[in-house]
Amino acid sequence: MSATTISDPDLLRLLTAALVGGAAGFLGSLLISRKMALVGDALGHVALPGMGLALTLGIDPELGAFLSLSLGIFLVWRLGERTVLSLETLIGILFVSSLALGFLLVPEPELLESLVGDLSRLTPAGAAWAALLALGLSLLVRRIYKGMMLLNISPDLAAVEGVIPGRHNLLYLAAIAILVAIGIRITGSLLVGALVILPPASARLMCCDLHRYARLSAGLGVLGCLIGVGVSESTGFQAGPGIILTNSAIFALVVTFRALRRADQATLG
Amino acid sequence: MILTVSGMQVRFSGVAVFPPLSFTLAEGRTLVVLGPNGAGKTLLLRALLELLPHEGTVTWKPATRVGYVPQRVPLQRDLPVSVGDFFGFKRTAPPGFSAREALSQVGIDDPAFLRRQIGVLSSGQFQRVLIAWALSGNPDALLFDEPTAGIDIEGERTIHELLAGIRRQRPISLILVTHDLSTVYAEADHVLCLNRRASCYGPPQEILDPATLGRIFGRETKYVRHDHF
């Protein structure tokens, strides 16, 4: 197979990347509106110790990542309920501890792949599972989306409306953790956080009401992955950095376009 | 009675925030909760809404719908939420409710207002949106926590006129939390005054004398009454 030919497994991987990118954009749209944009980034690193242990034991690293993330999310949620520390603080503590542990546990030959991912090693079965999970997570978060946004505005108003903060936060963090676990195969643990930050950041600059913002976040996530994978296929670069740089380029374009439009309006005014 | 409270107490780390409270609220009447800053007034409201664990009993008349306007919701300026979106978060609104009608009740008739982002609203505008939001659940009782906090005198007057207008239109029971004595005389059928050590309850004309106010506010309190209306 040449780098410029797309076979069926490649197409499946492309579709999976697009679905994971879309789900990441959609889920991330809540993260950046809660001023927790770096949570996805931190969770990517929380997966490292689990991946390291899995590689050492010869089992699927994604399973290790998932277990590591589950434990991390449980700890963050539990400590968040029991202490006065904010979610960001707890995730920050977990992040640095996991990173240190990850560097010790991940065998050196696999370290680079763990950090930047390798889409080409995603099996068709793995791709199908990842796509289904991405869809499922998007549907789950869609159900709690308004409640989460109301929690952003006022936890008391949300509680009066029957939103249970602990349950909503746990569900949402679990969804992010699973997404990060499947996103790691595509972009690696180092870059997976960018999947949930960049598309919503661009979307936020492009529109203002909630429905368009959420849809645009998902749409830009899909677009970034499609273009990123396409560029990496045609150039031979790794998909992970390609996807993230594409999303960064989209963000830069949006910022530039806004600046030009403002300059135009100032000239006309 | 729409609300009966008996021996209610809230504790933080085992320490009682205020003495055990017992009071009632009749339908269509207004109870003003008066006390200095830090007296636990907001905690009392949150306990009435069952948002906080408490001792004693809080009994609402069956099927009572309760609306709540919290004190000073800090607005995140960059939140991608329009006023229309915000009303879309209301789960307890009755079928066929209209955000435009709810806003109209608080004197906002511009349809374009629904498209404005809540992050760019002034404190007064957002307070009115919060009141409209609470009213859109068609409540039998409304709990207002410092309805005029952080609002300028003109905005304060508007909020008081709104409250009076609401009471004229429908027999809603109100609980108003305030540290502002003028609100008591303008609005209250009954007053519940409290601080961390003492409380009193009754019609304002009967219980609010300089000695009681001094006990609640911790100093000799002089008050010159003036009406809002």
Short mmCIF file of C-alpha atoms in Angstrom, two decimals:
data_model
loop_
_atom_site.label_atom_id
_atom_site.label_comp_id
_atom_site.label_asym_id
_atom_site.label_seq_id
_atom_site.Cartn_x
_atom_site.Cartn_y
_atom_site.Cartn_z
CA MET A 1 0.00 0.00 0.00
CA SER A 2 1.41 3.37 -0.97
CA ALA A 3 1.07 6.38 1.27
CA THR A 4 -1.38 8.00 -1.17
CA THR A 5 -3.77 5.05 -1.56
CA ILE A 6 -6.63 4.66 0.85
CA SER A 7 -7.75 1.06 1.48
CA ASP A 8 -10.88 -0.09 3.35
CA PRO A 9 -9.09 -0.39 6.71
CA ASP A 10 -7.66 3.09 6.12
CA LEU A 11 -11.14 4.39 5.38
CA LEU A 12 -12.43 2.79 8.57
CA ARG A 13 -9.61 4.41 10.54
CA LEU A 14 -10.38 7.75 8.88
CA LEU A 15 -14.06 7.49 9.79
CA THR A 16 -13.15 6.46 13.33
CA ALA A 17 -10.78 9.39 13.72
CA ALA A 18 -13.52 11.71 12.42
CA LEU A 19 -16.09 10.33 14.86
CA VAL A 20 -13.68 10.49 17.80
CA GLY A 21 -12.72 14.03 16.76
CA GLY A 22 -16.39 15.04 16.58
CA ALA A 23 -17.13 13.50 19.97
CA ALA A 24 -14.05 15.19 21.45
CA GLY A 25 -15.16 18.57 20.09
CA PHE A 26 -18.67 18.09 21.46
CA LEU A 27 -17.57 16.89 24.92
CA GLY A 28 -14.83 19.51 25.01
CA SER A 29 -17.38 22.27 24.40
CA LEU A 30 -18.48 21.75 28.01
CA LEU A 31 -14.92 21.64 29.30
CA ILE A 32 -13.88 25.01 27.91
CA SER A 33 -17.11 26.64 29.05
CA ARG A 34 -16.36 25.34 32.58
CA LYS A 35 -12.84 26.81 32.44
CA MET A 36 -11.44 23.29 32.65
CA ALA A 37 -9.87 23.20 29.21
CA LEU A 38 -6.75 21.44 30.46
CA VAL A 39 -8.66 18.54 31.99
CA GLY A 40 -8.49 16.53 28.76
CA ASP A 41 -4.79 17.24 28.53
CA ALA A 42 -4.21 16.15 32.12
CA LEU A 43 -6.30 13.00 31.71
CA GLY A 44 -4.22 12.00 28.69
CA HIS A 45 -1.26 11.76 31.02
CA VAL A 46 -3.24 9.96 33.71
CA ALA A 47 -3.56 7.12 31.19
CA LEU A 48 0.22 6.67 30.95
CA PRO A 49 0.85 4.47 34.03
CA GLY A 50 -1.92 2.09 32.95
CA MET A 51 -0.49 1.91 29.43
CA GLY A 52 2.96 1.26 30.88
CA LEU A 53 1.73 -1.58 33.07
CA ALA A 54 -0.30 -3.08 30.20
CA LEU A 55 2.71 -3.00 27.85
CA THR A 56 4.89 -4.60 30.52
CA LEU A 57 2.31 -7.35 31.09
CA GLY A 58 1.72 -7.83 27.36
CA ILE A 59 -1.97 -6.83 27.37
CA ASP A 60 -3.83 -4.23 25.28
CA PRO A 61 -2.49 -0.76 26.27
CA GLU A 62 -5.91 0.79 25.62
CA LEU A 63 -7.35 -1.44 28.34
CA GLY A 64 -4.56 -0.31 30.67
CA ALA A 65 -5.25 3.32 29.75
CA PHE A 66 -8.95 2.85 30.44
CA LEU A 67 -8.37 1.23 33.84
CA SER A 68 -5.84 3.87 34.82
CA LEU A 69 -8.23 6.64 33.78
CA SER A 70 -11.16 5.01 35.59
CA LEU A 71 -9.18 4.88 38.81
CA GLY A 72 -8.00 8.47 38.31
CA ILE A 73 -11.51 9.78 37.63
CA PHE A 74 -12.89 7.92 40.63
CA LEU A 75 -10.19 9.43 42.87
CA VAL A 76 -10.82 12.95 41.53
CA TRP A 77 -14.58 12.62 41.93
CA ARG A 78 -14.34 11.11 45.42
CA LEU A 79 -11.83 13.69 46.68
CA GLY A 80 -13.90 16.45 45.05
CA GLU A 81 -16.95 15.30 47.07
CA ARG A 82 -14.97 14.89 50.32
CA THR A 83 -12.57 17.86 50.31
CA VAL A 84 -12.73 21.58 49.59
CA LEU A 85 -10.20 21.26 46.75
CA SER A 86 -11.41 22.20 43.27
CA LEU A 87 -11.64 19.68 40.46
CA GLU A 88 -8.83 21.47 38.59
CA THR A 89 -6.51 21.22 41.60
CA LEU A 90 -7.20 17.51 42.08
CA ILE A 91 -6.74 16.76 38.39
CA GLY A 92 -3.50 18.77 38.43
CA ILE A 93 -2.17 16.65 41.31
CA LEU A 94 -3.17 13.45 39.55
CA PHE A 95 -1.67 14.71 36.29
CA VAL A 96 1.86 15.30 37.59
CA SER A 97 1.87 12.12 39.67
CA SER A 98 0.69 10.03 36.71
CA LEU A 99 3.19 11.63 34.35
CA ALA A 100 6.08 10.79 36.68
CA LEU A 101 4.78 7.25 37.17
CA GLY A 102 4.17 6.87 33.44
CA PHE A 103 7.75 7.74 32.52
CA LEU A 104 8.95 5.07 34.94
CA LEU A 105 6.49 2.39 33.79
CA VAL A 106 6.20 2.78 30.00
CA PRO A 107 8.95 0.75 28.29
CA GLU A 108 11.23 3.07 26.33
CA PRO A 109 10.62 1.60 22.83
CA GLU A 110 6.85 2.20 23.20
CA LEU A 111 7.20 5.58 24.90
CA LEU A 112 7.05 7.67 21.70
CA GLU A 113 3.99 5.80 20.39
CA SER A 114 2.27 6.25 23.76
CA LEU A 115 2.97 9.95 23.65
CA VAL A 116 2.00 10.77 20.04
CA GLY A 117 -0.16 7.76 19.02
CA ASP A 118 -0.13 5.64 15.89
CA LEU A 119 -3.40 5.52 13.97
CA SER A 120 -2.00 3.02 11.45
CA ARG A 121 -1.83 0.36 14.18
CA LEU A 122 -5.52 0.64 14.97
CA THR A 123 -7.12 -2.70 14.01
CA PRO A 124 -10.47 -2.75 12.14
CA ALA A 125 -12.15 -4.22 15.23
CA GLY A 126 -10.53 -1.59 17.45
CA ALA A 127 -11.60 1.13 15.02
CA ALA A 128 -15.20 -0.11 15.00
CA TRP A 129 -15.29 -0.21 18.82
CA ALA A 130 -13.79 3.26 19.08
CA ALA A 131 -16.35 4.64 16.60
CA LEU A 132 -19.26 3.07 18.48
CA LEU A 133 -17.97 4.34 21.82
CA ALA A 134 -17.51 7.85 20.41
CA LEU A 135 -21.12 7.85 19.20
CA GLY A 136 -22.39 6.45 22.50
CA LEU A 137 -20.47 9.03 24.53
CA SER A 138 -21.83 11.87 22.41
CA LEU A 139 -25.40 10.64 22.95
CA LEU A 140 -24.81 10.28 26.70
CA VAL A 141 -23.37 13.77 27.07
CA ARG A 142 -26.14 15.19 24.90
CA ARG A 143 -28.59 14.01 27.57
CA ILE A 144 -26.79 15.83 30.39
CA TYR A 145 -25.55 18.81 28.34
CA LYS A 146 -28.13 21.38 29.47
CA GLY A 147 -27.86 20.26 33.08
CA MET A 148 -24.08 20.61 32.96
CA MET A 149 -24.37 24.09 31.47
CA LEU A 150 -26.88 25.09 34.16
CA LEU A 151 -24.41 23.79 36.77
CA ASN A 152 -21.89 26.19 35.23
CA ILE A 153 -24.23 29.10 35.80
CA SER A 154 -25.51 28.21 39.28
CA PRO A 155 -25.26 24.88 41.13
CA ASP A 156 -28.22 25.93 43.32
CA LEU A 157 -30.49 26.69 40.37
CA ALA A 158 -29.43 23.40 38.82
CA ALA A 159 -30.22 21.52 42.04
CA VAL A 160 -33.67 23.11 42.25
CA GLU A 161 -34.28 21.89 38.69
CA GLY A 162 -33.39 18.36 39.74
CA VAL A 163 -29.83 18.28 38.40
CA ILE A 164 -27.70 16.22 40.80
CA PRO A 165 -24.21 17.78 40.62
CA GLY A 166 -22.29 14.71 41.85
CA ARG A 167 -23.97 12.35 39.40
CA HIS A 168 -23.67 14.75 36.46
CA ASN A 169 -20.00 15.46 37.15
CA LEU A 170 -19.17 11.78 37.52
CA LEU A 171 -21.00 10.86 34.30
CA TYR A 172 -19.28 13.66 32.43
CA LEU A 173 -15.81 12.92 33.77
CA ALA A 174 -16.30 9.22 32.98
CA ALA A 175 -17.31 10.13 29.42
CA ILE A 176 -14.21 12.33 29.05
CA ALA A 177 -12.03 9.55 30.47
CA ILE A 178 -13.35 6.96 27.99
CA LEU A 179 -12.97 9.43 25.14
CA VAL A 180 -9.39 10.16 26.16
CA ALA A 181 -8.69 6.40 26.33
CA ILE A 182 -9.86 5.89 22.73
CA GLY A 183 -8.36 9.18 21.53
CA ILE A 184 -4.92 8.15 22.76
CA ARG A 185 -4.60 5.60 19.94
CA ILE A 186 -5.21 8.40 17.44
CA THR A 187 -3.19 11.31 18.82
CA GLY A 188 -1.25 9.81 21.76
CA SER A 189 -1.48 10.79 25.41
CA LEU A 190 0.60 13.94 24.91
CA LEU A 191 -1.74 15.43 22.31
CA VAL A 192 -5.15 13.99 23.13
CA GLY A 193 -6.04 17.03 25.24
CA ALA A 194 -5.82 19.22 22.14
CA LEU A 195 -8.71 17.27 20.58
CA VAL A 196 -11.04 18.55 23.28
CA ILE A 197 -9.66 22.10 23.47
CA LEU A 198 -9.08 23.36 19.93
CA PRO A 199 -12.42 22.72 18.14
CA PRO A 200 -14.57 24.31 20.90
CA ALA A 201 -12.13 27.23 21.19
CA SER A 202 -12.53 27.93 17.45
CA ALA A 203 -16.30 27.43 17.68
CA ARG A 204 -16.55 29.84 20.61
CA LEU A 205 -14.95 32.56 18.49
CA MET A 206 -17.30 31.85 15.60
CA CYS A 207 -20.72 31.89 17.28
CA CYS A 208 -22.63 32.68 20.39
CA ASP A 209 -25.71 30.58 21.08
CA LEU A 210 -25.46 27.19 22.69
CA HIS A 211 -26.84 24.98 19.92
CA ARG A 212 -24.62 26.40 17.21
CA TYR A 213 -21.63 26.38 19.54
CA ALA A 214 -22.08 22.69 20.41
CA ARG A 215 -22.70 21.64 16.80
CA LEU A 216 -19.84 23.71 15.48
CA SER A 217 -17.48 22.27 18.12
CA ALA A 218 -18.36 18.75 16.96
CA GLY A 219 -18.19 19.73 13.28
CA LEU A 220 -14.77 21.33 13.61
CA GLY A 221 -13.56 18.24 15.51
CA VAL A 222 -14.64 16.06 12.56
CA LEU A 223 -13.13 18.45 10.00
CA GLY A 224 -9.79 18.67 11.84
CA CYS A 225 -9.48 14.89 11.93
CA LEU A 226 -10.49 14.38 8.29
CA ILE A 227 -8.00 16.96 7.01
CA GLY A 228 -5.31 15.90 9.50
CA VAL A 229 -5.51 12.21 8.58
CA GLY A 230 -5.67 13.11 4.87
CA VAL A 231 -2.53 15.26 5.16
CA SER A 232 -0.70 12.57 7.12
CA GLU A 233 -1.70 9.89 4.56
CA SER A 234 -0.38 11.95 1.68
CA THR A 235 2.80 13.09 3.39
CA GLY A 236 3.66 10.04 5.52
CA PHE A 237 3.67 12.07 8.74
CA GLN A 238 2.06 10.60 11.84
CA ALA A 239 -1.67 11.25 12.08
CA GLY A 240 -1.71 12.55 15.68
CA PRO A 241 0.44 15.64 15.19
CA GLY A 242 -1.20 16.15 11.76
CA ILE A 243 -4.68 16.28 13.32
CA ILE A 244 -3.65 18.62 16.11
CA LEU A 245 -1.77 20.97 13.76
CA THR A 246 -4.80 21.06 11.44
CA ASN A 247 -7.01 22.05 14.38
CA SER A 248 -4.43 24.67 15.39
CA ALA A 249 -4.44 26.02 11.81
CA ILE A 250 -8.27 26.23 11.85
CA PHE A 251 -8.06 28.13 15.14
CA ALA A 252 -5.44 30.50 13.72
CA LEU A 253 -7.63 31.09 10.64
CA VAL A 254 -10.65 31.89 12.78
CA VAL A 255 -8.64 34.34 14.91
CA THR A 256 -7.22 36.01 11.80
CA PHE A 257 -10.63 36.22 10.13
CA ARG A 258 -12.13 37.81 13.24
CA ALA A 259 -9.29 40.33 13.47
CA LEU A 260 -9.71 41.28 9.79
CA ARG A 261 -13.47 41.61 10.17
CA ARG A 262 -13.05 43.85 13.20
CA ALA A 263 -10.56 45.98 11.32
CA ASP A 264 -13.07 46.27 8.43
CA GLN A 265 -15.86 47.25 10.82
CA ALA A 266 -13.61 49.83 12.47
CA THR A 267 -12.77 51.29 9.04
CA LEU A 268 -16.45 51.42 8.03
CA GLY A 269 -17.45 52.84 11.42
CA MET B 1 -50.35 26.92 55.41
CA ILE B 2 -48.17 26.44 52.37
CA LEU B 3 -45.06 25.94 54.52
CA THR B 4 -44.59 24.75 58.09
CA VAL B 5 -41.11 24.66 59.61
CA SER B 6 -40.48 23.14 62.99
CA GLY B 7 -37.24 23.07 64.98
CA MET B 8 -35.10 23.51 61.88
CA GLN B 9 -31.37 23.87 62.41
CA VAL B 10 -28.40 23.74 60.08
CA ARG B 11 -24.98 22.69 61.33
CA PHE B 12 -21.54 23.15 59.84
CA SER B 13 -18.86 20.91 61.34
CA GLY B 14 -21.21 20.24 64.24
CA VAL B 15 -21.75 23.94 65.04
CA ALA B 16 -25.31 25.29 64.76
CA VAL B 17 -25.53 28.20 62.29
CA PHE B 18 -28.65 29.64 63.97
CA PRO B 19 -30.96 28.63 66.86
CA PRO B 20 -33.76 26.09 66.08
CA LEU B 21 -36.33 27.88 63.92
CA SER B 22 -40.10 27.33 63.82
CA PHE B 23 -42.35 29.40 61.58
CA THR B 24 -45.13 29.13 59.02
CA LEU B 25 -46.00 30.78 55.72
CA ALA B 26 -49.63 31.28 54.74
CA GLU B 27 -50.73 31.11 51.12
CA GLY B 28 -50.38 34.40 49.28
CA ARG B 29 -48.45 35.98 52.16
CA THR B 30 -44.94 37.34 52.42
CA LEU B 31 -42.37 36.34 54.99
CA VAL B 32 -39.24 38.49 55.17
CA VAL B 33 -36.13 36.88 56.63
CA LEU B 34 -34.08 39.63 58.22
CA GLY B 35 -30.63 39.50 59.67
CA PRO B 36 -27.09 40.85 59.41
CA ASN B 37 -24.53 39.49 56.97
CA GLY B 38 -23.37 36.03 58.02
CA ALA B 39 -26.55 35.25 59.97
CA GLY B 40 -27.23 32.16 57.85
CA LYS B 41 -30.14 33.59 55.83
CA THR B 42 -29.00 32.03 52.56
CA LEU B 43 -28.38 28.71 54.32
CA LEU B 44 -31.92 28.87 55.66
CA LEU B 45 -33.31 29.25 52.13
CA ARG B 46 -31.12 26.43 50.84
CA ALA B 47 -32.35 24.21 53.66
CA LEU B 48 -35.98 25.09 52.82
CA LEU B 49 -35.22 23.93 49.26
CA GLU B 50 -33.72 20.72 50.69
CA LEU B 51 -30.36 21.62 49.14
CA LEU B 52 -28.72 21.30 52.58
CA PRO B 53 -29.04 18.65 55.28
CA HIS B 54 -30.85 20.00 58.33
CA GLU B 55 -32.45 19.02 61.60
CA GLY B 56 -36.17 19.49 62.29
CA THR B 57 -38.91 19.36 59.70
CA VAL B 58 -39.71 21.42 56.62
CA THR B 59 -43.19 20.63 55.30
CA TRP B 60 -44.44 22.14 52.09
CA LYS B 61 -48.13 21.73 51.22
CA PRO B 62 -48.37 18.75 48.82
CA ALA B 63 -47.73 19.56 45.12
CA THR B 64 -46.35 23.02 45.92
CA ARG B 65 -44.17 24.37 43.13
CA VAL B 66 -41.30 26.41 44.53
CA GLY B 67 -39.35 29.01 42.53
CA TYR B 68 -35.96 30.27 43.64
CA VAL B 69 -34.00 33.42 42.86
CA PRO B 70 -30.50 32.97 44.31
CA GLN B 71 -28.33 35.80 45.55
CA ARG B 72 -25.90 37.30 43.04
CA VAL B 73 -25.19 34.56 40.54
CA PRO B 74 -21.65 35.37 39.36
CA LEU B 75 -21.88 35.66 35.59
CA GLN B 76 -19.22 34.08 33.42
CA ARG B 77 -18.86 36.65 30.68
CA ASP B 78 -17.65 34.18 28.05
CA LEU B 79 -20.35 31.55 28.47
CA PRO B 80 -21.94 30.73 25.08
CA VAL B 81 -25.47 30.88 26.50
CA SER B 82 -28.19 33.22 25.25
CA VAL B 83 -31.17 34.26 27.36
CA GLY B 84 -33.29 31.89 25.21
CA ASP B 85 -30.85 29.03 25.89
CA PHE B 86 -31.06 29.78 29.61
CA PHE B 87 -34.84 29.40 29.58
CA GLY B 88 -34.32 26.13 27.70
CA PHE B 89 -32.56 24.77 30.82
CA LYS B 90 -35.78 25.10 32.82
CA ARG B 91 -36.97 21.57 33.49
CA THR B 92 -39.85 22.45 35.76
CA ALA B 93 -41.64 24.77 33.34
CA PRO B 94 -45.22 23.74 32.54
CA PRO B 95 -46.04 22.56 28.98
CA GLY B 96 -46.51 25.43 26.54
CA PHE B 97 -44.60 27.92 28.67
CA SER B 98 -43.14 30.85 26.78
CA ALA B 99 -39.86 32.53 27.67
CA ARG B 100 -41.17 35.72 26.03
CA GLU B 101 -44.22 35.76 28.30
CA ALA B 102 -42.04 35.10 31.35
CA LEU B 103 -39.77 38.00 30.40
CA SER B 104 -42.78 40.20 29.74
CA GLN B 105 -43.83 39.70 33.38
CA VAL B 106 -40.62 41.38 34.47
CA GLY B 107 -40.96 44.24 32.01
CA ILE B 108 -38.77 42.91 29.19
CA ASP B 109 -40.79 42.94 25.98
CA ASP B 110 -38.09 43.11 23.32
CA PRO B 111 -38.10 39.74 21.42
CA ALA B 112 -34.43 40.28 20.46
CA PHE B 113 -33.55 40.09 24.17
CA LEU B 114 -33.85 36.29 23.98
CA ARG B 115 -30.88 36.23 21.60
CA ARG B 116 -28.61 38.26 23.89
CA GLN B 117 -25.87 36.39 25.70
CA ILE B 118 -26.39 36.25 29.44
CA GLY B 119 -22.72 37.16 29.94
CA VAL B 120 -23.27 40.67 28.56
CA LEU B 121 -26.33 41.51 30.68
CA SER B 122 -26.10 44.07 33.47
CA SER B 123 -26.66 42.89 37.06
CA GLY B 124 -30.14 44.41 37.05
CA GLN B 125 -31.08 42.79 33.74
CA PHE B 126 -29.81 39.42 34.86
CA GLN B 127 -31.68 39.72 38.15
CA ARG B 128 -34.86 40.30 36.20
CA VAL B 129 -34.08 37.31 33.97
CA LEU B 130 -33.61 35.19 37.11
CA ILE B 131 -36.98 36.34 38.45
CA ALA B 132 -38.64 35.59 35.10
CA TRP B 133 -36.92 32.21 35.11
CA ALA B 134 -38.30 31.41 38.56
CA LEU B 135 -41.77 32.62 37.55
CA SER B 136 -41.76 30.51 34.39
CA GLY B 137 -42.15 27.38 36.55
CA ASN B 138 -45.57 28.81 37.53
CA PRO B 139 -44.61 28.57 41.22
CA ASP B 140 -46.95 28.66 44.20
CA ALA B 141 -44.12 29.98 46.37
CA LEU B 142 -41.09 32.10 45.50
CA LEU B 143 -37.88 32.27 47.50
CA PHE B 144 -35.86 35.45 46.84
CA ASP B 145 -32.38 35.76 48.26
CA GLU B 146 -31.39 39.42 48.57
CA PRO B 147 -33.33 40.38 45.43
CA THR B 148 -31.75 43.81 45.20
CA ALA B 149 -28.14 42.99 46.16
CA GLY B 150 -25.63 44.55 43.79
CA ILE B 151 -28.26 46.61 41.99
CA ASP B 152 -28.32 50.41 41.86
CA ILE B 153 -31.14 52.42 43.46
CA GLU B 154 -33.14 52.66 40.23
CA GLY B 155 -32.82 48.93 39.62
CA GLU B 156 -33.77 48.30 43.26
CA ARG B 157 -36.94 50.33 42.82
CA THR B 158 -37.77 48.33 39.67
CA ILE B 159 -37.33 45.02 41.48
CA HIS B 160 -39.58 46.16 44.35
CA GLU B 161 -42.21 47.34 41.87
CA LEU B 162 -41.95 43.98 40.15
CA LEU B 163 -42.51 42.10 43.39
CA ALA B 164 -45.53 44.25 44.18
CA GLY B 165 -46.86 43.69 40.64
CA ILE B 166 -46.45 39.93 40.93
CA ARG B 167 -48.33 39.92 44.22
CA ARG B 168 -51.17 41.90 42.66
CA GLN B 169 -51.42 39.49 39.70
CA ARG B 170 -51.31 36.14 41.46
CA PRO B 171 -51.51 34.83 45.01
CA ILE B 172 -47.90 33.71 45.25
CA SER B 173 -46.40 33.14 48.67
CA LEU B 174 -43.07 34.92 49.02
CA ILE B 175 -40.05 34.45 51.22
CA LEU B 176 -37.69 37.40 50.89
CA VAL B 177 -34.25 37.33 52.42
CA THR B 178 -32.73 40.70 53.17
CA HIS B 179 -30.63 42.73 55.55
CA ASP B 180 -32.50 45.83 54.43
CA LEU B 181 -35.05 47.03 56.98
CA SER B 182 -37.00 49.10 54.46
CA THR B 183 -37.90 45.89 52.60
CA VAL B 184 -39.47 44.51 55.79
CA TYR B 185 -41.93 47.38 56.16
CA ALA B 186 -42.69 47.53 52.45
CA GLU B 187 -43.25 43.82 51.87
CA ALA B 188 -43.65 41.73 55.02
CA ASP B 189 -46.76 40.18 56.46
CA HIS B 190 -44.48 38.34 58.87
CA VAL B 191 -40.82 38.71 59.63
CA LEU B 192 -38.33 36.11 60.75
CA CYS B 193 -35.25 37.78 62.16
CA LEU B 194 -32.16 35.83 63.00
CA ASN B 195 -28.51 35.90 63.80
CA ARG B 196 -26.25 33.16 65.08
CA ARG B 197 -27.55 33.34 68.64
CA ALA B 198 -31.13 34.59 68.55
CA SER B 199 -34.24 34.68 66.42
CA CYS B 200 -37.69 36.24 66.46
CA TYR B 201 -40.83 35.70 64.42
CA GLY B 202 -44.10 37.57 64.04
CA PRO B 203 -45.80 40.51 62.31
CA PRO B 204 -43.25 43.32 61.88
CA GLN B 205 -45.36 45.90 63.74
CA GLU B 206 -45.43 43.64 66.80
CA ILE B 207 -41.90 42.36 67.04
CA LEU B 208 -39.62 44.93 65.44
CA ASP B 209 -38.69 47.36 68.17
CA PRO B 210 -35.27 48.95 68.75
CA ALA B 211 -34.40 46.37 71.43
CA THR B 212 -35.10 43.38 69.14
CA LEU B 213 -33.28 44.98 66.24
CA GLY B 214 -30.33 45.70 68.51
CA ARG B 215 -30.27 42.06 69.59
CA ILE B 216 -30.36 40.84 66.00
CA PHE B 217 -27.98 43.34 64.45
CA GLY B 218 -25.72 43.49 67.49
CA ARG B 219 -26.01 47.22 68.15
CA GLU B 220 -28.59 49.91 68.81
CA THR B 221 -30.41 50.25 65.51
CA LYS B 222 -32.16 53.41 64.50
CA TYR B 223 -34.55 53.25 61.62
CA VAL B 224 -36.51 55.89 59.78
CA ARG B 225 -39.27 54.21 57.83
CA HIS B 226 -39.94 55.14 54.19
CA ASP B 227 -42.12 53.28 51.71
CA HIS B 228 -41.06 52.25 48.24
CA PHE B 229 -44.49 52.83 46.80
#
